Structures are given as C-alpha cells and as structure tokens.
Coordinates of C-alpha atoms and ligand atoms in Angstrom, one line a residue:
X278 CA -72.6 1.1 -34.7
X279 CA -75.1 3.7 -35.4
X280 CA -77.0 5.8 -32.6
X281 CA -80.5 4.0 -33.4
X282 CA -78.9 0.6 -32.5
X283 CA -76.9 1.9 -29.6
X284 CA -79.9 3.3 -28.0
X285 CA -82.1 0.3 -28.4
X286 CA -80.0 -1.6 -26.1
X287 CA -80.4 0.2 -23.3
X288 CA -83.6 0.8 -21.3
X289 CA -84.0 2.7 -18.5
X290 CA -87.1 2.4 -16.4
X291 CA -88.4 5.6 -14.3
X292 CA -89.8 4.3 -10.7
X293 CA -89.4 7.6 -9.2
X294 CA -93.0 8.6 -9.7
X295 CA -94.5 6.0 -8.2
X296 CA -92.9 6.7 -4.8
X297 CA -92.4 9.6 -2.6
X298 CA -89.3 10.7 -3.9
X299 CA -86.0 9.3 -2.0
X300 CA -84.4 12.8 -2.8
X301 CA -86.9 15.7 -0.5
X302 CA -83.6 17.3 0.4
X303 CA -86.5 20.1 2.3
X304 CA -88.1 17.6 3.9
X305 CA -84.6 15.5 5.1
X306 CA -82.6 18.4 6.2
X307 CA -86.1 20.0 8.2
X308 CA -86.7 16.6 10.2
X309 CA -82.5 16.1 10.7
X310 CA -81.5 19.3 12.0
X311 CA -84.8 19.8 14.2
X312 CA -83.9 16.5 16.1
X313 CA -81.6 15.9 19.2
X314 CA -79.4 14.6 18.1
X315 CA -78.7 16.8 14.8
X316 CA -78.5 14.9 12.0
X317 CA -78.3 15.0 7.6
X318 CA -78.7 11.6 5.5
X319 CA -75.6 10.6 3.9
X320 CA -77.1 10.3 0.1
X321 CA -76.9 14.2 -0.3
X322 CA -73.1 13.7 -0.4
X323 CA -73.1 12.8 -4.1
X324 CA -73.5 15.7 -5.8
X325 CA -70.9 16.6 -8.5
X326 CA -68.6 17.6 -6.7
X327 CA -69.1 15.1 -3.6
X328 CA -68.8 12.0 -6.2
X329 CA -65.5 13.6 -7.4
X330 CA -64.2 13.4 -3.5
X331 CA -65.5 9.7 -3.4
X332 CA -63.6 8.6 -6.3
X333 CA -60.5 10.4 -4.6
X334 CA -60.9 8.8 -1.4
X335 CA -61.2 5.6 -2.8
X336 CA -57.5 5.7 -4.0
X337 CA -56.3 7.3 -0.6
X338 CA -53.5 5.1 0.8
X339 CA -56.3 5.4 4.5
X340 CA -58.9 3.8 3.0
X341 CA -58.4 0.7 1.9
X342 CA -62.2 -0.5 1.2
X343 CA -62.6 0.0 -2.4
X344 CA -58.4 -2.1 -2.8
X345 CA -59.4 -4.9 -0.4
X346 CA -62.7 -5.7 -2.2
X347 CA -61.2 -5.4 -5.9
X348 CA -58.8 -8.0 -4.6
X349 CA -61.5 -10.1 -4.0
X350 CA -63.5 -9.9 -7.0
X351 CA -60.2 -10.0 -8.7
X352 CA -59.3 -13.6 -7.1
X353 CA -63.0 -15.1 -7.2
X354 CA -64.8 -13.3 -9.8
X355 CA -65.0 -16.7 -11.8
X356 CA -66.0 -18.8 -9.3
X357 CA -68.9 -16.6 -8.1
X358 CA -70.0 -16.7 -11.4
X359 CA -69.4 -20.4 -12.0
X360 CA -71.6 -21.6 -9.3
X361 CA -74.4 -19.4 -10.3
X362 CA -74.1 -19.4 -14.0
X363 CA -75.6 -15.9 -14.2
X364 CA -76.7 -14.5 -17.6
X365 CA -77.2 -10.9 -16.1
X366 CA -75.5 -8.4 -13.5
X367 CA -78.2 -6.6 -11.5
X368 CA -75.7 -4.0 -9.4
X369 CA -77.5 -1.9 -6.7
X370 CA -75.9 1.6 -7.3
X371 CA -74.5 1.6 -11.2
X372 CA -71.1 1.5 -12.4
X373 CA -69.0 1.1 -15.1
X374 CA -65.6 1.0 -13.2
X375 CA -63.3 -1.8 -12.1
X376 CA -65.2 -3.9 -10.1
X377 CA -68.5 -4.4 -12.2
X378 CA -66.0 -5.2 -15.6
X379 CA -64.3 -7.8 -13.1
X380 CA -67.6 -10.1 -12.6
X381 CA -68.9 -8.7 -16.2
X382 CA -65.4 -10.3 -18.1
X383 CA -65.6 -13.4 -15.9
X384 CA -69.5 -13.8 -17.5
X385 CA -68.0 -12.8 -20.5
X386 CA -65.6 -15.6 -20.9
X387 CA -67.8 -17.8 -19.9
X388 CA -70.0 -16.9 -22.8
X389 CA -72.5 -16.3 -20.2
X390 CA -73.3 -12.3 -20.3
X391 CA -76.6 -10.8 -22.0
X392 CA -77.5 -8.0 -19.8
X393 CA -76.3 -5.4 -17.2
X394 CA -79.3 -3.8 -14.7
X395 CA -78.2 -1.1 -13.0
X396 CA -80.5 -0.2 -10.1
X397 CA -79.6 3.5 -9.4
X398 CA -81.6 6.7 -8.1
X399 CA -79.3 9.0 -10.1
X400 CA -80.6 8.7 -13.9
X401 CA -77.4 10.8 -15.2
X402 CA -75.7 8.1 -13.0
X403 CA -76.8 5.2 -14.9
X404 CA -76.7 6.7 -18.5
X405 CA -73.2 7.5 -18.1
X406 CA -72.4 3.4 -17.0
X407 CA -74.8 1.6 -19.4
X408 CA -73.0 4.8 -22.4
X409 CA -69.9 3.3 -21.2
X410 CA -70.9 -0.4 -20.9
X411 CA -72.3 -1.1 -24.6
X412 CA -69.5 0.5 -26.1
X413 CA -67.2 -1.6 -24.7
X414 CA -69.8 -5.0 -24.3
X415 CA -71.5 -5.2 -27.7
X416 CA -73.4 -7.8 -27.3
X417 CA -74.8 -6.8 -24.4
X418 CA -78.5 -5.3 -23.6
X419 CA -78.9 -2.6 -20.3
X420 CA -81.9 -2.5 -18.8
X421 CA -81.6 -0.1 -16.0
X422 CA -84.2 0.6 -13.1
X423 CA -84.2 4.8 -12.3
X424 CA -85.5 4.4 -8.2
X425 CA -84.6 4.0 -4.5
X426 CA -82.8 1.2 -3.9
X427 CA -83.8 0.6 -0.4
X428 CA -87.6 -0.5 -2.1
X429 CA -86.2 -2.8 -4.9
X430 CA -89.3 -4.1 -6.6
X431 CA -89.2 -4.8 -10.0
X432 CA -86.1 -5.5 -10.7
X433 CA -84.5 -5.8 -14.4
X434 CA -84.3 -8.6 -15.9
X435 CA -87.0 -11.3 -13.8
X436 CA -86.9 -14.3 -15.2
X437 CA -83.3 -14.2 -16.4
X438 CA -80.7 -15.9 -14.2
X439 CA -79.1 -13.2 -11.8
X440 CA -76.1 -12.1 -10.3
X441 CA -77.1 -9.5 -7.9
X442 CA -74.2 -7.6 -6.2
X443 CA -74.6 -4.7 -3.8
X444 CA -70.6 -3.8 -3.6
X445 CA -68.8 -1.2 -1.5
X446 CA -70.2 -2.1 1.7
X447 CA -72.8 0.2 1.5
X448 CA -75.2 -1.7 3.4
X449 CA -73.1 -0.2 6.1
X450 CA -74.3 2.8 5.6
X451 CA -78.1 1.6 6.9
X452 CA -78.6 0.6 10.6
X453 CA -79.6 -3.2 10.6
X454 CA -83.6 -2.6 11.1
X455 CA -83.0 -0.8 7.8
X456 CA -80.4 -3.2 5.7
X457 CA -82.8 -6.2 6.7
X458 CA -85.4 -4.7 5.3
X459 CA -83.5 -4.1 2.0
X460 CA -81.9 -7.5 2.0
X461 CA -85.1 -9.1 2.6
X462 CA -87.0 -6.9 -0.1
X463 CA -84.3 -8.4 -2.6
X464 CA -84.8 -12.0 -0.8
X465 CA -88.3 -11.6 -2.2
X466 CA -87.5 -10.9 -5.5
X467 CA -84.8 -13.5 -6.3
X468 CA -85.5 -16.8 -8.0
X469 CA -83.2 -20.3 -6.9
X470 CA -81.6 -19.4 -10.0
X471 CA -80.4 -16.3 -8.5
X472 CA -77.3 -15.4 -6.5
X473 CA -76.3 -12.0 -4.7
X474 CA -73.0 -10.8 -4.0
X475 CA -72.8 -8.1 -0.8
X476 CA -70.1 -6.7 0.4
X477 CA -68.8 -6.2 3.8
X478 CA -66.3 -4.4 5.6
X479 CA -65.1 -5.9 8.4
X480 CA -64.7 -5.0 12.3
X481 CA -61.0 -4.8 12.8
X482 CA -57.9 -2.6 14.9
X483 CA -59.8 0.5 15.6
X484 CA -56.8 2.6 14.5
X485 CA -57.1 1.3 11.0
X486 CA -60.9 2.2 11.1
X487 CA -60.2 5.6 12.0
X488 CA -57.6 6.3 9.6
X489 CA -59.7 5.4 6.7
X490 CA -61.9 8.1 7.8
X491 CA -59.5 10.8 8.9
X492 CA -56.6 10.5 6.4
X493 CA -53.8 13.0 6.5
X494 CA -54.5 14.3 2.9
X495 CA -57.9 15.9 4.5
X496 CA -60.2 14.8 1.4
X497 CA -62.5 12.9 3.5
X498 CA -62.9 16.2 5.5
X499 CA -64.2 18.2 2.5
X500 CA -66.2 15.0 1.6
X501 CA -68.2 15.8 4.9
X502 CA -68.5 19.2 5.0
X503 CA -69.5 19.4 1.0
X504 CA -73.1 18.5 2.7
X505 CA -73.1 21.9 3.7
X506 CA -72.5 23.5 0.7
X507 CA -75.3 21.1 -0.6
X508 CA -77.6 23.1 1.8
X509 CA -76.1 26.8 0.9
X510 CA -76.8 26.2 -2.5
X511 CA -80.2 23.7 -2.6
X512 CA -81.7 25.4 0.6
X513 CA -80.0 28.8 0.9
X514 CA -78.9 28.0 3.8
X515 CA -75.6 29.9 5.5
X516 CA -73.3 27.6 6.3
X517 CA -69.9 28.6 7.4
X518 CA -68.1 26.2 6.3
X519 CA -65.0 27.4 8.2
X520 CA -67.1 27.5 11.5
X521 CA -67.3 23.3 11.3
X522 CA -65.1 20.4 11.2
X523 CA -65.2 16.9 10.4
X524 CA -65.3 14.3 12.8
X525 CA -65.0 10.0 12.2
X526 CA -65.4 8.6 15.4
X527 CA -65.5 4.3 16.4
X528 CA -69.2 4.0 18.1
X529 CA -67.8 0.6 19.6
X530 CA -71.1 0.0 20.8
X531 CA -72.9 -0.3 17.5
X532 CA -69.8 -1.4 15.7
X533 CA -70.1 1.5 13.1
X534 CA -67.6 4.8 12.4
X535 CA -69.8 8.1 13.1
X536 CA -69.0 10.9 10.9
X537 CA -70.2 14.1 12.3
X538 CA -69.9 17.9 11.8
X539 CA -68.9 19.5 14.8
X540 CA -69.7 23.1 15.3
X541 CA -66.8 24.9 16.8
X542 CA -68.3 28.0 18.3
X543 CA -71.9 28.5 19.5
X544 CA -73.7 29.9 16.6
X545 CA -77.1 29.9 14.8
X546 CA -77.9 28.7 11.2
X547 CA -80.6 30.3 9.1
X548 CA -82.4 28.2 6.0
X549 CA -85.2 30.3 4.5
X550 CA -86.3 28.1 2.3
X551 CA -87.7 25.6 5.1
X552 CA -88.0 28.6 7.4
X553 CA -85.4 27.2 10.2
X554 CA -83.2 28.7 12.2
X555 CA -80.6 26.3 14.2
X556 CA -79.0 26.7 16.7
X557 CA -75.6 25.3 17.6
X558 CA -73.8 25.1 20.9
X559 CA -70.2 24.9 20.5
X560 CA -69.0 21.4 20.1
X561 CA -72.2 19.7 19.3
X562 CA -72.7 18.0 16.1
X563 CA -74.6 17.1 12.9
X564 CA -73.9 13.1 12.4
X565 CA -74.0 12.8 8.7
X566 CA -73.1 9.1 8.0
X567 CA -72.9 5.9 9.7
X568 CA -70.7 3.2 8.1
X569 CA -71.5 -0.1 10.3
X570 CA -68.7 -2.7 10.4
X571 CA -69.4 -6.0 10.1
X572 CA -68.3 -10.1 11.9
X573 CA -69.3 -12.8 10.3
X574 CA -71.7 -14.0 12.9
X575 CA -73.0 -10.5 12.9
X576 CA -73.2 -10.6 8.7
X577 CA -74.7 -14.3 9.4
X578 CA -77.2 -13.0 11.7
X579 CA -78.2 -10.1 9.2
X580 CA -78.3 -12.5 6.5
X581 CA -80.4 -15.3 8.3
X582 CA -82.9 -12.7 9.5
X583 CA -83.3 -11.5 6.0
X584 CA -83.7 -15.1 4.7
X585 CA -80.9 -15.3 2.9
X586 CA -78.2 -18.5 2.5
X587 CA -74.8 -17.8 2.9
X588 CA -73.4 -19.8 0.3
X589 CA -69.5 -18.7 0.3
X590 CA -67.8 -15.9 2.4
X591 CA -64.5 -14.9 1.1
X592 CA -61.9 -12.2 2.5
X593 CA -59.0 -10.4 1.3
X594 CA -55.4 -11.7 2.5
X595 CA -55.3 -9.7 5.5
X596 CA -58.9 -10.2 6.2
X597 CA -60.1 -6.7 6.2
X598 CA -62.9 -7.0 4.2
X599 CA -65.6 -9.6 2.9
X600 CA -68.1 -10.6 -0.1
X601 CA -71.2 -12.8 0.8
X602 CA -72.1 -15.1 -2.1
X603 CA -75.6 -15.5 -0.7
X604 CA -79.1 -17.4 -1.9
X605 CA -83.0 -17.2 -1.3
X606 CA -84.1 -19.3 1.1
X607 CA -81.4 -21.8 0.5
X608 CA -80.6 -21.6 4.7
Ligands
AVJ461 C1 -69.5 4.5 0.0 C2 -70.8 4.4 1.9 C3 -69.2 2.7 1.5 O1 -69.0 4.3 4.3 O2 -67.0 3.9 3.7 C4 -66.1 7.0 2.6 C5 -68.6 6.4 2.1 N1 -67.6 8.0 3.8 N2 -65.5 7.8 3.4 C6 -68.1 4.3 3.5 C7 -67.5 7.1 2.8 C8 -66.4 8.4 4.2 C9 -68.4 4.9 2.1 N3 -69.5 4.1 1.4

C-alpha cells in the first residue's frame, strides 16, 4: 500500500483549540499544591516515561485490572457486538493493544467493522494506534478526535452505528459529580443504534485492593513519584525525589484507593516558573490519584443518573471486575 492511500484513511480531528486546554500543567500544579489538602491531577502521569510504568504495571502479578478485564472481552467480545451490531469502535483513550483488537476481530468476523475513532488528548497517542491499526485492518477507515475526553462532543463517526467503550476503569479515576457528567455528555451523543461498553473495577477484600497499588516489585511507587519529575523538568521545580514516598491507601468511606506522596521530613519546595514556594510538614501529603471502586448498585446508580440503560453486566470468574453493556435512554 502506498503512503498516499495509508494516510487517507486516517483523520484526525484537532478540538484542542476550541477549549481551554485540558493540559495547563502551570495552572493545575499552582491551584493543587496551594490547597489543603495538597494535591496534583493524575493525567500528568503519562509522560514517556510514566506510560512505560503503566504498561509494566499492568502485567504486575498485584494488579490484576488490565487480566480480569481482558478475560472478559475475551469471553463476550462477540456477544457485545452481536446485540449491537456496531460498524465502528469509538474508544475513549486510544489503543492499539489487546483489548481494542479483541472487540475489533469480533466486528471483524462478523463482517461488521468500517472504522475505529479514537478519542484521545495525546495526538502522538492516537497516530501511533490508528499507524498500527490500518496496517493490520486494511479495510478499515480511523477517524480520530485530538481533545479532552471528559467534554466528548462531536464524536467520530455520528451517524454510523457505535460501539463506544471506555475500558480500564478509568472512570474511576473521576469522583462521581465528575464521571456523571462524562457519562451523561456521551448519553447525549449516542443514537438507539448505539451501545457503550465501560468498565468497572469492583469493591472487593481490601488487601487485594491495596496490593494492586503497593506491589512488592515497587514500579507503582516510581509510577507516583514520576509526577515529580514531571514538575522538575516542565516547571523547574526541585523535587527531591528521595525526600517522598508513595502511598495507596483504601478511603473506605468514598470506596476509592488514595494514592498520595508523602513528604518524609518538613521541607519547602520552590517552582519558579509559577513563583511558589511550598511548604511541607513532615508526613503530609500530595494525593495524586483517586481510583474509585465500584458495586453494582453503586455502577447502577451512576449509570441511571447519567441516563443510561444497563443492558448486560458481566464479571470475570472470580468477580473482580466488570463491563457495563449500556444504552441511551433505554432505562
Ligand atoms: C489507568 C487509571 C485505571 O486507577 O488503576 C495504576 C492507574 N494507578 N496503578 C488505576 C493506576 C496506579 C489506573 N487507571
């Protein structure tokens, strides 16, 4: 295939512009670290380096997420896709690993698939997938949306029929105010012909939870604290890296794992480049990621209030995870 044809199949639409950017890493880390409590927003995690200590704490034998919802796909990929007879995958974050070729081959053999829309703030992010996809989907198109995902408006491919998906249970990662508003932004956008996959991880033996996020190989330790070097570099700031460690704590109360950044000795922080200087006492924190675990009355609830139908709700075998197959307004 020459370049000329490659490239035509795959448009990617800039949405940046239009909004305040999601990605004011000044603006974040000046309003986070001025407040009681201290905190960061988990998206400046991912760069480089931090998406390299993702994709290795996704195969840690702790963290059983990513396994538990490939088993699913890998068991009902073909009836998700039966019952909604989608002719497009719209996936909120891209990818162009295992779990979007699982419901992309179950399309596939169907005879179903046309188009993958990737829906991604990272452009690099989505080039790389759709680069990936075509090569190994000829036949199909990618028409990719560059913007925050928490304001999904115009999606790719309206008019199509849809399988959205929003996998990894990143919704965790919002407090409910927040993920309703996402899910109903979405609700808005769907058709009947539509369906939406989310994942869920579940509430369960609060050992298990805090293993996943404290594993004995420390990786998900250097996944925390390479927010700080995000800051040393992007902000100039002086981080001592060795001065913090990483904390994942159960917050039973909100039914979410806390990951913080605990300063170990009092100390101050200077970031020129936002003209701040913080101060630490020893012991007190930066939160840097919430990672809400969900029932499923309390994934109902969140659903309903969004106005969307839960049409099926499978689990792994030992229940530790779930996907929503879900509708608009089908309640
Ligand atoms: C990618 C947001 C789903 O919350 O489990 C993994 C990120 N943080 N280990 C999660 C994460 C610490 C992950 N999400």
């Amino acid at each position: 295939m020459t370049e000329d044809t490659t490239r035509s199949r795959i448009v990617l639409r800039n949405t940046l512009r239009e909004h305040a950017s999601p990605y004011d890493l000044h603006a974040d880390a000046r309003a986070g670290l001025s407040s009681t409590p201290k905190t960061l927003p988990s998206k400046y995690f991912y760069d480089a380096r931090g998406s390299h200590l993702f994709e290795m704490i996704t195969r840690l034998p702790e963290y059983y997420l990513t396994r538990a919802e490939t088993e699913i796909l890998e068991r009902e990929a073909g009836r998700f896709v039966g019952a909604v007879r989608p002719r497009v995958l719209v996936e909120f974050g891209s990818g162009a690993a295992r779990k979007t070729r699982i419901l992309l081959d179950a399309m596939l053999e169907r005879g179903l698939l046309e188009g993958y829309g990737p829906v991604d703030v990272s452009a690099e992010a989505s080039r790389h997938a759709a680069d990936a996809l075509i090569r190994d989907y000829p036949d199909i198109r990618v028409e990719g949306v560059i913007g925050d995902f928490e304001r999904p408006r115009d999606l790719p491919f309206a008019g199509r029929p849809r399988l959205m998906a929003f996998l990894g249970s990143t919704i965790g990662n919002l407090e409910p105010v927040q993920a309703t508003s996402f899910l109903t932004s979405v609700q808005k956008e769907m058709t009947g012909a539509d369906g939406f996959l989310v994942g869920f991880d579940l509430v369960k033996d609060v050992d298990v939870l805090e293993r996943a996020y404290n594993d004995e190989a420390g990786v998900t330790a250097k996944f925390n604290l390479n927010v700080l070097r995000v800051l040393n570099r992007d902000l100039g700031a002086s981080f001592d890296l060795e001065a913090f460690r990483h904390r994942a704590v159960w917050n039973a109360r909100d039914a979410r794992i806390e990951m913080h950044l605990e300063s170990m000795v009092e100390q101050s922080v200077r970031i020129p480049s936002i003209g701040l200087e913080i101060a630490f006492a020893a012991g007190e924190t930066i939160r840097t990621e919430l990672s809400h675990k969900y029932t499923r009355e309390s994934a109902n609830g969140l659903l309903d209030a969004s106005g969307l139908g839960l049409e099926s709700w499978c689990t792994d075998a030992s229940d530790r995870f779930a996907l929503a197959l879900v509708r608009a307004g089908t309640v």
